[in-house]
Short mmCIF file of C-alpha atoms and ligand atoms in Angstrom, two decimals:
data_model
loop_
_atom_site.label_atom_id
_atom_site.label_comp_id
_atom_site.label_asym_id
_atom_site.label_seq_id
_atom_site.Cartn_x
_atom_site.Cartn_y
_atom_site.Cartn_z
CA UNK A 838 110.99 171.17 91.60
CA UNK A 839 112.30 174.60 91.81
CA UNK A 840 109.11 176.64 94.16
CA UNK A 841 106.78 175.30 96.13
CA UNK A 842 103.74 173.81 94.81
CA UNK A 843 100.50 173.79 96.16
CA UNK A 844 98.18 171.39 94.20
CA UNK A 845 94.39 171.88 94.02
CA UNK A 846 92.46 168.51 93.22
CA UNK A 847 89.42 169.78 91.43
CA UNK A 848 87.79 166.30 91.30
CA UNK A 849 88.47 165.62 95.28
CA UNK A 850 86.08 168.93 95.73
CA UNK A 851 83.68 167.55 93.50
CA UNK A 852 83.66 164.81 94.98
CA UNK A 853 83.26 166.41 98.64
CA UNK A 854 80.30 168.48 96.94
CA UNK A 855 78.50 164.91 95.72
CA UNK A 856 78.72 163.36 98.76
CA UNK A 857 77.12 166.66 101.17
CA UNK A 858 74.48 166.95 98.23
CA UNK A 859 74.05 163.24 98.62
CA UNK A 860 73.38 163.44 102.36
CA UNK A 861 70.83 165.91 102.06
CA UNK A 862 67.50 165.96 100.09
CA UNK A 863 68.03 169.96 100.25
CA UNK A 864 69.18 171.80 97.00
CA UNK A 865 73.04 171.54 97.84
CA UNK A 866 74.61 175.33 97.46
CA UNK A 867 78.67 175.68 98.08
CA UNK A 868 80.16 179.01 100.03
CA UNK A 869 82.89 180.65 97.91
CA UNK A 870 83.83 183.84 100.21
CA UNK A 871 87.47 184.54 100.61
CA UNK A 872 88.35 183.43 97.19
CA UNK A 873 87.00 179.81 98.08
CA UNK A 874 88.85 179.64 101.03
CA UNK A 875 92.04 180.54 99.77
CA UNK A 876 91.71 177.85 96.66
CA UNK A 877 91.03 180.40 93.93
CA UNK A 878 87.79 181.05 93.52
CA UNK A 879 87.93 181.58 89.89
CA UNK A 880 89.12 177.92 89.42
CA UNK A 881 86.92 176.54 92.46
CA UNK A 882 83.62 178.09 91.57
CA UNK A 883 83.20 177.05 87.53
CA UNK A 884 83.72 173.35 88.74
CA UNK A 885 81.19 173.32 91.20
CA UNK A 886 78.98 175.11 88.33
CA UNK A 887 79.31 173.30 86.10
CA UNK A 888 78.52 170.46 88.89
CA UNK A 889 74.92 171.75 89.18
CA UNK A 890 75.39 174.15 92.16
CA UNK A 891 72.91 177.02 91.21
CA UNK A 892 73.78 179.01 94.88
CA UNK A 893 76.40 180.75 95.46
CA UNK A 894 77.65 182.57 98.58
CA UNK A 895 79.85 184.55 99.54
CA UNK A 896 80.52 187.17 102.35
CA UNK A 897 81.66 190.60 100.65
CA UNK A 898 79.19 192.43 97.41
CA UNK A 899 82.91 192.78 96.41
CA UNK A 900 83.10 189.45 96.16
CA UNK A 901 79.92 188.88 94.64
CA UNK A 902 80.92 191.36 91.62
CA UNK A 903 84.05 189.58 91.09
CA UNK A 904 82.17 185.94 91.29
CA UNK A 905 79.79 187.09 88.64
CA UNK A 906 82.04 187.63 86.33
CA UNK A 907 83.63 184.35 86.79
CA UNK A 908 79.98 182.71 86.53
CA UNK A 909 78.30 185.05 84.30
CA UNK A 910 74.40 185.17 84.76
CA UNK A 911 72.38 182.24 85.99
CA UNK A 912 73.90 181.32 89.43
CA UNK A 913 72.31 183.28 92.56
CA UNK A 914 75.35 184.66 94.72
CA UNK A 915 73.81 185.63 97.89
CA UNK A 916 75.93 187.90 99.74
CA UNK A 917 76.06 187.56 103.86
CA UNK A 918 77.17 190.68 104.85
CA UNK A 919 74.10 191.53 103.76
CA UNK A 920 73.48 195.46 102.21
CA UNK A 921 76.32 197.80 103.08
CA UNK A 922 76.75 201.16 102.43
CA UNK A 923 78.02 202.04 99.15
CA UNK A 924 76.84 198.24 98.05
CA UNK A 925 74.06 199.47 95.51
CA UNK A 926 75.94 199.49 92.72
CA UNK A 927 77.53 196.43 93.04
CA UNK A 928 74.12 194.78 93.52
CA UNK A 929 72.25 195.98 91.42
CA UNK A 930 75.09 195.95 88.60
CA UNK A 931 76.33 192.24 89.38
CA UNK A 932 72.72 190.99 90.35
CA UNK A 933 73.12 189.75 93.77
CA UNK A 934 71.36 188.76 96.30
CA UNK A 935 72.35 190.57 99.57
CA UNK A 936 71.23 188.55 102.60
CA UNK A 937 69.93 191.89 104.69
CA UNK A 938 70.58 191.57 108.47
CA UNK A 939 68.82 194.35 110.20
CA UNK A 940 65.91 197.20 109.58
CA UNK A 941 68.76 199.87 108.66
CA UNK A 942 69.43 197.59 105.63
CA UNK A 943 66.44 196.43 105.01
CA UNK A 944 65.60 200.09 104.46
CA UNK A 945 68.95 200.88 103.08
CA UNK A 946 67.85 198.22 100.71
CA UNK A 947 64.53 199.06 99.57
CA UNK A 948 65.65 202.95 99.18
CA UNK A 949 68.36 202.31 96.82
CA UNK A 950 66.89 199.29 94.67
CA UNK A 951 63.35 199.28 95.02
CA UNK A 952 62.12 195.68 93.70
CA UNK A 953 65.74 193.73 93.48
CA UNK A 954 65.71 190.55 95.18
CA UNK A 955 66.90 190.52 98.63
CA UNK A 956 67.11 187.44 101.41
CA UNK A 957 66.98 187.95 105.23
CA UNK A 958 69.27 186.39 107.78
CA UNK A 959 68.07 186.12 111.26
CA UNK A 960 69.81 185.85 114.54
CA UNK A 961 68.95 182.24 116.24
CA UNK A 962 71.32 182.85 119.02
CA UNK A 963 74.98 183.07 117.82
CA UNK A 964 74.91 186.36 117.88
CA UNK A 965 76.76 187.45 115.42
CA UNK A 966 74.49 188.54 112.04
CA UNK A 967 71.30 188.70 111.26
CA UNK A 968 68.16 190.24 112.66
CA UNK A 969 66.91 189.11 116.46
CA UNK A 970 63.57 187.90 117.17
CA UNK A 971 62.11 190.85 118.16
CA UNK A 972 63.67 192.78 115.53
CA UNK A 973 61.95 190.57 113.25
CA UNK A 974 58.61 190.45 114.86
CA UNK A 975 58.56 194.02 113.44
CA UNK A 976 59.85 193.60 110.16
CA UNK A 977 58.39 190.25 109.12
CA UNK A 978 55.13 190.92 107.52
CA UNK A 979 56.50 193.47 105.28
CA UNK A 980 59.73 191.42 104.85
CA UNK A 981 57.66 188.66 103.56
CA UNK A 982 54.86 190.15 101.41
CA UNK A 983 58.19 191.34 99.45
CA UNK A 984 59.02 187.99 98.43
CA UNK A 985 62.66 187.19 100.15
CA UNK A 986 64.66 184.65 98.11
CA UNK A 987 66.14 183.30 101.02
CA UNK A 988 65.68 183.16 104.60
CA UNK A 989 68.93 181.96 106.61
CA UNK A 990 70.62 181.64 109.72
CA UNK A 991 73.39 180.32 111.16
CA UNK A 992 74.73 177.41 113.64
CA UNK A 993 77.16 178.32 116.47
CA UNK A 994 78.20 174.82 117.63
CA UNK A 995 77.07 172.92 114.86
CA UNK A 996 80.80 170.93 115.03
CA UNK A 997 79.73 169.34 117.93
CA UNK A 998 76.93 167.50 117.48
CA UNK A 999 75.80 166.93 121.06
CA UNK A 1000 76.03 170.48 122.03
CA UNK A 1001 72.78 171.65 123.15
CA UNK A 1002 73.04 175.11 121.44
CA UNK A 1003 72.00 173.10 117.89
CA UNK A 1004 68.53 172.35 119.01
CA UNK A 1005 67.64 175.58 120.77
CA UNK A 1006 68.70 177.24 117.72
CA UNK A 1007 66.92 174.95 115.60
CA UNK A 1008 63.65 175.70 117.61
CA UNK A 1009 64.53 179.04 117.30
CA UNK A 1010 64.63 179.36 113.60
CA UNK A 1011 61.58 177.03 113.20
CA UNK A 1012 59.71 179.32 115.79
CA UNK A 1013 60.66 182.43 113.67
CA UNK A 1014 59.82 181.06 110.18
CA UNK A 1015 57.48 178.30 110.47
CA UNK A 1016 55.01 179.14 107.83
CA UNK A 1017 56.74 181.60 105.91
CA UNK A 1018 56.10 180.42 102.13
CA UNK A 1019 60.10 181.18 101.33
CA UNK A 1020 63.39 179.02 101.12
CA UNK A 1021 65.46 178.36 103.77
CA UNK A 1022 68.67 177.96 104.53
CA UNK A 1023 69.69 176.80 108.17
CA UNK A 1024 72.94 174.18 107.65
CA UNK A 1025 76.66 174.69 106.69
CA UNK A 1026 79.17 171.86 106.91
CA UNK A 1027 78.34 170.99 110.41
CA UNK A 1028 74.51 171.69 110.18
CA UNK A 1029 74.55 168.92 107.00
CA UNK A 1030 76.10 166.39 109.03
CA UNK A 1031 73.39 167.00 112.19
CA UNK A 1032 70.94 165.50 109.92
CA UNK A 1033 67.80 166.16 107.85
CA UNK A 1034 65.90 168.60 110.78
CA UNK A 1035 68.60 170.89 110.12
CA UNK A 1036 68.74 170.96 106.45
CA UNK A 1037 65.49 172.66 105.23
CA UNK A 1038 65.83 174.26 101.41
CA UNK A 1039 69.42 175.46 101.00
CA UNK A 1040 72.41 174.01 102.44
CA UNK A 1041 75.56 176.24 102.26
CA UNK A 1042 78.47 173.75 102.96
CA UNK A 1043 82.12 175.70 102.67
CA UNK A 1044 85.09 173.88 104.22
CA UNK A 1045 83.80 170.47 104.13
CA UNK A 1046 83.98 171.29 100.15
CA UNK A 1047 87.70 171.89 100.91
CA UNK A 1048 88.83 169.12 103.01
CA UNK A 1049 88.15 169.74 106.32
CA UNK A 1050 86.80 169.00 109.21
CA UNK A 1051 83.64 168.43 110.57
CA UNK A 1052 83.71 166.49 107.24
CA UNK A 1053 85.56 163.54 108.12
CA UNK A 1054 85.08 161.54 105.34
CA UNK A 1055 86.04 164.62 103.50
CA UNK A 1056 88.89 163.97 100.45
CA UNK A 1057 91.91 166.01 100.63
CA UNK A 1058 91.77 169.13 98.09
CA UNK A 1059 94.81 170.55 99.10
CA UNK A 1060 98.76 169.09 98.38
CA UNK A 1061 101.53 171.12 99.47
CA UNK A 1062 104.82 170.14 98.24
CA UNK A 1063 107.65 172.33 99.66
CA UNK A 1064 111.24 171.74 97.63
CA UNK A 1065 114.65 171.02 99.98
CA UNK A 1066 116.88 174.19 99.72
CA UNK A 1067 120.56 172.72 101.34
CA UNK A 1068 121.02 169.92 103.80
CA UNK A 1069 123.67 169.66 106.12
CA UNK A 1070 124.84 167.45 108.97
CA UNK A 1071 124.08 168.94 112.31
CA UNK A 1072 126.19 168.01 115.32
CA UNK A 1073 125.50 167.04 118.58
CA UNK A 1074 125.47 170.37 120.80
CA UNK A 1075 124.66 172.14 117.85
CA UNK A 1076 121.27 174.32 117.63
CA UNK A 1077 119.02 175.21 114.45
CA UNK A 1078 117.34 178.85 113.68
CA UNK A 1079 116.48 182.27 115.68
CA UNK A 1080 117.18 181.70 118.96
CA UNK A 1081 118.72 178.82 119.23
CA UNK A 1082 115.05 177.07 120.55
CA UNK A 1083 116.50 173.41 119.19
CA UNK A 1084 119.61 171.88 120.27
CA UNK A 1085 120.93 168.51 118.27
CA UNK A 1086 121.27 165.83 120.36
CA UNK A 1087 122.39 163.39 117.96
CA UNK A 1088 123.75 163.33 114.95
CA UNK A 1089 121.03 164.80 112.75
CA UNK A 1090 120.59 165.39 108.92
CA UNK A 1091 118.72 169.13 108.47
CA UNK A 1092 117.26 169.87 105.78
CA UNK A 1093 115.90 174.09 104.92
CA UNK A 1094 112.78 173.85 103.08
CA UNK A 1095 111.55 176.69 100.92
CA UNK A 1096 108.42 178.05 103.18
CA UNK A 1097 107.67 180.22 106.42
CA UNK A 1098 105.26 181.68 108.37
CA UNK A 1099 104.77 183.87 105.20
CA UNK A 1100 103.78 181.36 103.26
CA UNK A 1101 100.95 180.66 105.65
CA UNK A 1102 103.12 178.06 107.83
CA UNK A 1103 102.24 180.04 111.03
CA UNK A 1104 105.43 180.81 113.54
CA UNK A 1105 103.57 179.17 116.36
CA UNK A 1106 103.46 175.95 114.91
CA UNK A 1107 107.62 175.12 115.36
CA UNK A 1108 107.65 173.17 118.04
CA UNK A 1109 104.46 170.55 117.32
CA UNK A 1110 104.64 170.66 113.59
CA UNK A 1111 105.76 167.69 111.57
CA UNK A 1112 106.32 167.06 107.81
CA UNK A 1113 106.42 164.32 105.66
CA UNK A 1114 109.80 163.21 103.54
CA UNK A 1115 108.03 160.22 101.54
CA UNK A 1116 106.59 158.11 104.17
CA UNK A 1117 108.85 159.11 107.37
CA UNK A 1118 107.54 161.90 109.50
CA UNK A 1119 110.21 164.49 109.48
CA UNK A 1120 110.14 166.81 113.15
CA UNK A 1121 110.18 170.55 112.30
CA UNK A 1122 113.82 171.87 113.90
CA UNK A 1123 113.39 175.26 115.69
CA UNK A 1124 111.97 178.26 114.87
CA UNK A 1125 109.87 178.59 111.72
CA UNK A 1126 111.37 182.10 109.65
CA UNK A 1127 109.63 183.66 107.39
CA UNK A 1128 110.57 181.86 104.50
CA UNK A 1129 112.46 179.28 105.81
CA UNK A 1130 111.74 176.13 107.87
CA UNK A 1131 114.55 173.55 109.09
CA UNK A 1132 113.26 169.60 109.27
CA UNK A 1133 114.91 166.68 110.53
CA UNK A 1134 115.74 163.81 107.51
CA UNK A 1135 117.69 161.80 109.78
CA UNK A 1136 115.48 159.03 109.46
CA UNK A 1137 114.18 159.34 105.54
CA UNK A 1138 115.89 156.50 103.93
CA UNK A 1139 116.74 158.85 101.02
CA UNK A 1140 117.76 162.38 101.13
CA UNK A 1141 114.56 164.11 100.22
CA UNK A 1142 113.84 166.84 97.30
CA UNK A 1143 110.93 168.13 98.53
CA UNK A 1144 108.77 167.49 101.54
CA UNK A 1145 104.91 167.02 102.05
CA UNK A 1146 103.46 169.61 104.18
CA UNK A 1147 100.07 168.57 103.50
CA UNK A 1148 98.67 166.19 101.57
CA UNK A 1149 98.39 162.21 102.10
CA UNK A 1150 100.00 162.15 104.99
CA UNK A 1151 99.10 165.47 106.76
CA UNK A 1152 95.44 167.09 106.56
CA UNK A 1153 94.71 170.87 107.26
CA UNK A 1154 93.33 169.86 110.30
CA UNK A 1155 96.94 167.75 111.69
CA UNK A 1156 98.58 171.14 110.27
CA UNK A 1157 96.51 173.47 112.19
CA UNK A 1158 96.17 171.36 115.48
CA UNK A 1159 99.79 172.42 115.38
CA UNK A 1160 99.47 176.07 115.59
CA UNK A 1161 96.03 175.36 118.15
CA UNK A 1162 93.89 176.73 115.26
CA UNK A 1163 91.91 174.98 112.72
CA UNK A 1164 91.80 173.99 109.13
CA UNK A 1165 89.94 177.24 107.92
CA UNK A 1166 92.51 179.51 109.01
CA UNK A 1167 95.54 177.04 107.22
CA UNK A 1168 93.22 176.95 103.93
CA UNK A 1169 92.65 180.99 104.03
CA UNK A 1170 96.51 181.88 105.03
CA UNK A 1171 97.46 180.02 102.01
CA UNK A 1172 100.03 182.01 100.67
CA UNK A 1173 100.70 183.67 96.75
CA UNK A 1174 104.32 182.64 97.23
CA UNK A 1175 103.08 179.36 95.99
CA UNK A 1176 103.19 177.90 92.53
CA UNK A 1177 99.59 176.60 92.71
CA UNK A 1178 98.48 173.86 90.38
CA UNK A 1179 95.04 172.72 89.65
CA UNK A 1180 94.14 168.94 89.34
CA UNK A 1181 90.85 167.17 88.09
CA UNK A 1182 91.83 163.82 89.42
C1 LIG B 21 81.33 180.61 106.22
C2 LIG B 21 79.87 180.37 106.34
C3 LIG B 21 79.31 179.16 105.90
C4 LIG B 21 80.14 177.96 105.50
O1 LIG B 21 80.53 177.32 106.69
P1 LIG B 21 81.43 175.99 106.68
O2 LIG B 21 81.57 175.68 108.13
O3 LIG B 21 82.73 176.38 106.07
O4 LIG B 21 80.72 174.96 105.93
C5 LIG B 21 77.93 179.05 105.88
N1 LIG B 21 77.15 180.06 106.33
C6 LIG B 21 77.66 181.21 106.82
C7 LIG B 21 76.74 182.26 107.28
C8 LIG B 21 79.03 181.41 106.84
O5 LIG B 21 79.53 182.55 107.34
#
């Protein structure tokens, strides 16, 4: 294998996307922002279509645009970041749905596209988008007699399932929408797996589509395969990389595999990160370059050709714990370096 291959299992995200939809009586949507969290949303996206998802969301109108041309018409794409300025055309033109977060775009909205759907998101706490109660209180009657698609918000602490925040923002959103005749949407990945209070309409799962956590029964979408470059034999005394951070203390085999911090294998990582040479755990030697990373095969019974840096043996989540960060940010600093491969099971 001559570059680095990162392999996309199609049919493990379909299967991730069954079994959320299958734990919820909601209609099951699937978040596709940052080009499906690094996966390629143009492969990503027509599966899940094709799957039955008929809501889409993303973060950026930009994103929205390019998703509609990967869809075509049918889908809803609601867009989080709401109604920017200079989003009009890409709105109206692509036919989204822009999830408006405040009175400036609810007006910014209305202005410019008079009659084009719209959805609100509210503010239940996190504070982070969306419009706050008493924002709302003002807005809502007119909001609603203009027929909102959606009405969202979002979960700060929904990984942890006995944090306290989940309820009071649960009885916040019920408090500010209870009776409104219009969808809602209230649970991503974490909110799904809090159970069937928090699921309401819509569900917008993302990561748990991708393999990660809170989804722990989730399948692995991603493989990364990363080919041996030169091996040598290290002696004791001897160090490995910039800086000299690792020092042999035994006779060790070293192999340089073909990725860095580049290649979304984060610098910080060095010291706790681990990869896989068949079934033996292979310690990462040193400082991780840029394109470069040096791995003990000592112990492989064969002399590897490439190493697993996630896959079977390793999940996003191992990977990240590594670099004290967490399986969204390895899925979304994914790098192009990679020869990426898509698999439907
Ligand atoms: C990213 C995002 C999601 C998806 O969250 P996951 O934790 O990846 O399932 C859902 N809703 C909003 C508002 C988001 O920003």
């Amino acid at each position: 294998m001559a570059a680095p291959t990162l392999t996309i299992d199609l049919a493990a995200l379909v299967t991730n996307w069954r079994n959320l939809a299958a734990a919820s009586a909601a209609e099951t949507g699937a978040v596709v922002k940052a080009d499906a969290y690094g996966l390629g949303m143009s492969k990503v996206a027509p599966v899940l279509a094709r799957e039955g998802v008929r809501t889409f969301f993303v973060a950026l109108a930009e994103e929205g645009t390019q998703l509609r041309r990967i869809l075509g018409e049918g889908p809803e794409i609601c867009v989080f970041n709401g109604h920017m300025d200079g989003d009009a055309r890409p709105i109206a033109e692509a036919g989204l749905t822009p999830m408006v977060n405040s009175i400036d775009q609810m007006v910014r909205h209305v202005e410019a596209l008079p009659g084009h759907p719209f959805g609100i998101q509210l503010d239940t706490g996190m504070n982070r988008l969306g419009m706050e109660p008493a924002e709302w209180q003002a807005l809502r009657e007119i909001a609603v007699s203009q027929g909102p698609r959606l009405i969202m918000s979002h979960l700060a602490c929904a990984d942890e399932p006995d944090h306290e925040m989940n309820a009071h923002q649960l009885a916040a959103f019920r408090e500010m929408t209870d009776g409104i005749d219009a969808p809602r949407s209230f649970a991503a990945t974490g909110g799904i797996l809090l159970g069937p209070d928090y699921h309401f309409d819509v569900t917008r799962p993302g990561v748990g589509l991708y393999g990660g956590l809170p989804f722990v029964d989730a399948q692995p979408v991603v493989h990364l395969d990363v080919p041996v470059i030169q091996l040598r034999d290290v002696a004791p005394g001897e160090t490995v990389g910039y800086g000299n951070t690792w020092t042999a203390e035994r006779e060790t085999k070293v192999a340089t595999i073909a990725a860095g911090y580049a290649d979304g294998i984060h610098r910080i990582m060095g010291p706790n990160a681990w990869v896989f040479a068949g079934e033996t755990r292979c310690k990462v030697l040193g400082r991780v370059s840029m394109d470069l990373i040096g791995v003990d095969v000592t112990d492989a019974p064969e002399v590897p050709e490439t190493v697993e840096v996630l896959g079977r043996h390793q999940s996003i989540d191992t990977l990240a714990d590594a670099a004290g960060t967490i399986g969204y940010e390895i899925l979304t600093a994914l790098g192009d370096r990679y020869h990426r491969s898509y698999t439907c099971g």
